[in-house]
Amino acid sequence: MTLHDTSPRRTGPNGKSEDFPWWLVTIILIGIALAVVIALNGIYAQVFSTVAKGIGITVSVTLAAFTLAALLGLALALVGMADNIVLRQVARFYIEVVRGIPIIVLLFYIAFVGTPGLVALYNWLTLPLVTNGWLEPLMVRDVSLTWRAIIALTIGYAAFIAEIFRAGIQAVPEGQIEAAKALGFSRYRRFRLIILPQAIRTIFPPLSNDFVSMVKDSSLVSVLGVTDITQMGKVYAAGSFRFFETYSIVAYIYLILTIGLSLMLRRIEKAMRSKRG
């Protein structure tokens, strides 16, 4: 007797069957149940309203840091493939050193070492203007902790994103680049019209994964006192001693953000794949 698999399946864009996403259904049902609890339970409702105040900071820090990291990572990837060996070695030095430093250590270093050093350098360079009264000297406290966190996340993630861009650019067939050269395309036009449109299909999946990862890693900025979701949770739990309720809500909010983003980015990836097909 032959046993047949009767579990629901659907066909993906590549013609292969895909398992029905029961995991997603389960998560949605749990999410709805928790939403009902939050709506009906006064304690959970109060915790949620307090912690949710940090969502704006979490989202803004993530968007700003990821945008800057993507631009810096692209620049590092291009420099790392330059004809000049010095430029290539400088890019490789940056990538290897920064990738070896934990993000939380980078946060502390940028916040309490790098920022004071940059402020001192700025004041030294602008000393003649300050002496003549044309500029005010910059104080370390003038650089907000939020921007120090954004700079640290930018520096840290740029090293990983640079490798993603490098792999995507190198995946473009060499023959197409040579054909563009033969047609007289400049280096910029080759990159904009030939290389980048093809590389983005390879780059997008790992780049979207890094974006979701940054949403989670943005919680580390709470160690600097930045009022994100995690910091709001820490403050509330420390004052009320309701650690279970508070951190359950914190985890719930992060799951909504990360799973929602993952599903949206996955749909974009599938749309790009179907267009290519």
mmCIF file of C-alpha atoms in Angstrom, residues 47-161:
data_model
loop_
_atom_site.group_PDB
_atom_site.id
_atom_site.type_symbol
_atom_site.label_atom_id
_atom_site.label_comp_id
_atom_site.label_asym_id
_atom_site.label_seq_id
_atom_site.Cartn_x
_atom_site.Cartn_y
_atom_site.Cartn_z
ATOM 1 C CA VAL A 47 3.172 48.265 29.380
ATOM 2 C CA PHE A 48 2.410 48.268 25.645
ATOM 3 C CA SER A 49 1.546 51.982 25.559
ATOM 4 C CA THR A 50 4.811 52.797 27.357
ATOM 5 C CA VAL A 51 7.093 50.534 25.329
ATOM 6 C CA ALA A 52 5.459 51.495 22.021
ATOM 7 C CA LYS A 53 6.734 55.048 22.480
ATOM 8 C CA GLY A 54 10.169 53.748 21.469
ATOM 9 C CA ILE A 55 9.026 52.372 18.101
ATOM 10 C CA GLY A 56 9.642 55.692 16.342
ATOM 11 C CA ILE A 57 13.243 55.851 17.582
ATOM 12 C CA THR A 58 13.884 52.210 16.633
ATOM 13 C CA VAL A 59 12.530 52.722 13.112
ATOM 14 C CA SER A 60 14.300 56.059 12.547
ATOM 15 C CA VAL A 61 17.654 54.761 13.842
ATOM 16 C CA THR A 62 17.369 51.658 11.639
ATOM 17 C CA LEU A 63 16.401 53.579 8.485
ATOM 18 C CA ALA A 64 19.087 56.247 8.928
ATOM 19 C CA ALA A 65 21.846 53.776 9.823
ATOM 20 C CA PHE A 66 20.982 51.297 7.077
ATOM 21 C CA THR A 67 20.779 53.978 4.382
ATOM 22 C CA LEU A 68 24.178 55.373 5.368
ATOM 23 C CA ALA A 69 25.647 51.853 5.731
ATOM 24 C CA ALA A 70 24.410 50.879 2.246
ATOM 25 C CA LEU A 71 26.001 53.976 0.691
ATOM 26 C CA LEU A 72 29.263 53.470 2.575
ATOM 27 C CA GLY A 73 29.226 49.743 1.795
ATOM 28 C CA LEU A 74 28.759 50.419 -1.917
ATOM 29 C CA ALA A 75 31.647 52.894 -1.850
ATOM 30 C CA LEU A 76 33.857 50.362 -0.050
ATOM 31 C CA ALA A 77 32.953 47.640 -2.568
ATOM 32 C CA LEU A 78 33.859 49.889 -5.508
ATOM 33 C CA VAL A 79 37.097 51.017 -3.855
ATOM 34 C CA GLY A 80 37.903 47.385 -3.077
ATOM 35 C CA MET A 81 37.694 46.577 -6.803
ATOM 36 C CA ALA A 82 39.630 49.639 -7.947
ATOM 37 C CA ASP A 83 42.687 49.384 -10.189
ATOM 38 C CA ASN A 84 44.841 51.083 -7.543
ATOM 39 C CA ILE A 85 46.324 48.543 -5.126
ATOM 40 C CA VAL A 86 46.527 51.101 -2.311
ATOM 41 C CA LEU A 87 42.788 51.768 -2.502
ATOM 42 C CA ARG A 88 42.052 48.049 -2.582
ATOM 43 C CA GLN A 89 44.184 47.436 0.490
ATOM 44 C CA VAL A 90 42.607 50.338 2.390
ATOM 45 C CA ALA A 91 39.112 48.980 1.708
ATOM 46 C CA ARG A 92 40.140 45.456 2.698
ATOM 47 C CA PHE A 93 41.766 46.779 5.902
ATOM 48 C CA TYR A 94 38.557 48.570 6.889
ATOM 49 C CA ILE A 95 36.326 45.573 6.133
ATOM 50 C CA GLU A 96 38.454 43.007 7.976
ATOM 51 C CA VAL A 97 39.040 45.184 11.056
ATOM 52 C CA VAL A 98 35.449 46.361 11.489
ATOM 53 C CA ARG A 99 33.959 42.898 10.881
ATOM 54 C CA GLY A 100 36.083 41.612 13.773
ATOM 55 C CA ILE A 101 34.644 44.067 16.307
ATOM 56 C CA PRO A 102 31.306 43.292 18.033
ATOM 57 C CA ILE A 103 28.623 45.897 17.378
ATOM 58 C CA ILE A 104 28.193 46.671 21.079
ATOM 59 C CA VAL A 105 31.931 47.352 21.456
ATOM 60 C CA LEU A 106 31.763 49.583 18.384
ATOM 61 C CA LEU A 107 28.848 51.471 19.949
ATOM 62 C CA PHE A 108 30.822 52.191 23.112
ATOM 63 C CA TYR A 109 33.967 53.090 21.159
ATOM 64 C CA ILE A 110 32.240 55.528 18.814
ATOM 65 C CA ALA A 111 30.154 57.065 21.617
ATOM 66 C CA PHE A 112 32.902 57.587 24.192
ATOM 67 C CA VAL A 113 36.176 57.540 22.228
ATOM 68 C CA GLY A 114 35.512 58.365 18.597
ATOM 69 C CA THR A 115 33.065 61.229 19.142
ATOM 70 C CA PRO A 116 35.244 63.134 21.651
ATOM 71 C CA GLY A 117 38.212 62.647 19.312
ATOM 72 C CA LEU A 118 36.301 64.003 16.303
ATOM 73 C CA VAL A 119 35.030 66.955 18.339
ATOM 74 C CA ALA A 120 38.588 67.757 19.419
ATOM 75 C CA LEU A 121 39.789 67.523 15.807
ATOM 76 C CA TYR A 122 36.957 69.789 14.609
ATOM 77 C CA ASN A 123 37.744 72.388 17.260
ATOM 78 C CA TRP A 124 41.453 72.298 16.347
ATOM 79 C CA LEU A 125 40.708 72.779 12.650
ATOM 80 C CA THR A 126 38.284 75.637 13.304
ATOM 81 C CA LEU A 127 40.407 77.307 15.998
ATOM 82 C CA PRO A 128 41.099 80.475 13.934
ATOM 83 C CA LEU A 129 37.372 80.916 13.281
ATOM 84 C CA VAL A 130 36.547 80.349 16.957
ATOM 85 C CA THR A 131 39.263 82.803 18.049
ATOM 86 C CA ASN A 132 37.792 85.513 15.796
ATOM 87 C CA GLY A 133 34.312 84.838 17.134
ATOM 88 C CA TRP A 134 32.930 83.516 13.843
ATOM 89 C CA LEU A 135 32.181 80.055 15.219
ATOM 90 C CA GLU A 136 31.313 78.572 18.582
ATOM 91 C CA PRO A 137 33.451 75.671 19.778
ATOM 92 C CA LEU A 138 31.728 72.309 19.497
ATOM 93 C CA MET A 139 31.071 70.412 22.714
ATOM 94 C CA VAL A 140 30.889 66.632 22.989
ATOM 95 C CA ARG A 141 27.386 66.919 24.443
ATOM 96 C CA ASP A 142 26.286 68.688 21.237
ATOM 97 C CA VAL A 143 26.525 65.337 19.419
ATOM 98 C CA SER A 144 23.439 63.409 20.516
ATOM 99 C CA LEU A 145 23.696 59.811 21.681
ATOM 100 C CA THR A 146 21.192 58.875 18.980
ATOM 101 C CA TRP A 147 23.537 60.073 16.239
ATOM 102 C CA ARG A 148 26.507 58.381 17.893
ATOM 103 C CA ALA A 149 24.506 55.128 17.780
ATOM 104 C CA ILE A 150 23.576 55.697 14.126
ATOM 105 C CA ILE A 151 27.223 56.332 13.206
ATOM 106 C CA ALA A 152 28.345 53.185 15.047
ATOM 107 C CA LEU A 153 25.727 51.003 13.320
ATOM 108 C CA THR A 154 26.657 52.582 9.983
ATOM 109 C CA ILE A 155 30.356 51.833 10.421
ATOM 110 C CA GLY A 156 29.688 48.280 11.614
ATOM 111 C CA TYR A 157 27.162 47.221 8.985
ATOM 112 C CA ALA A 158 28.972 48.928 6.086
ATOM 113 C CA ALA A 159 31.743 46.322 6.313
ATOM 114 C CA PHE A 160 29.261 43.456 5.839
ATOM 115 C CA ILE A 161 27.224 45.242 3.177
#
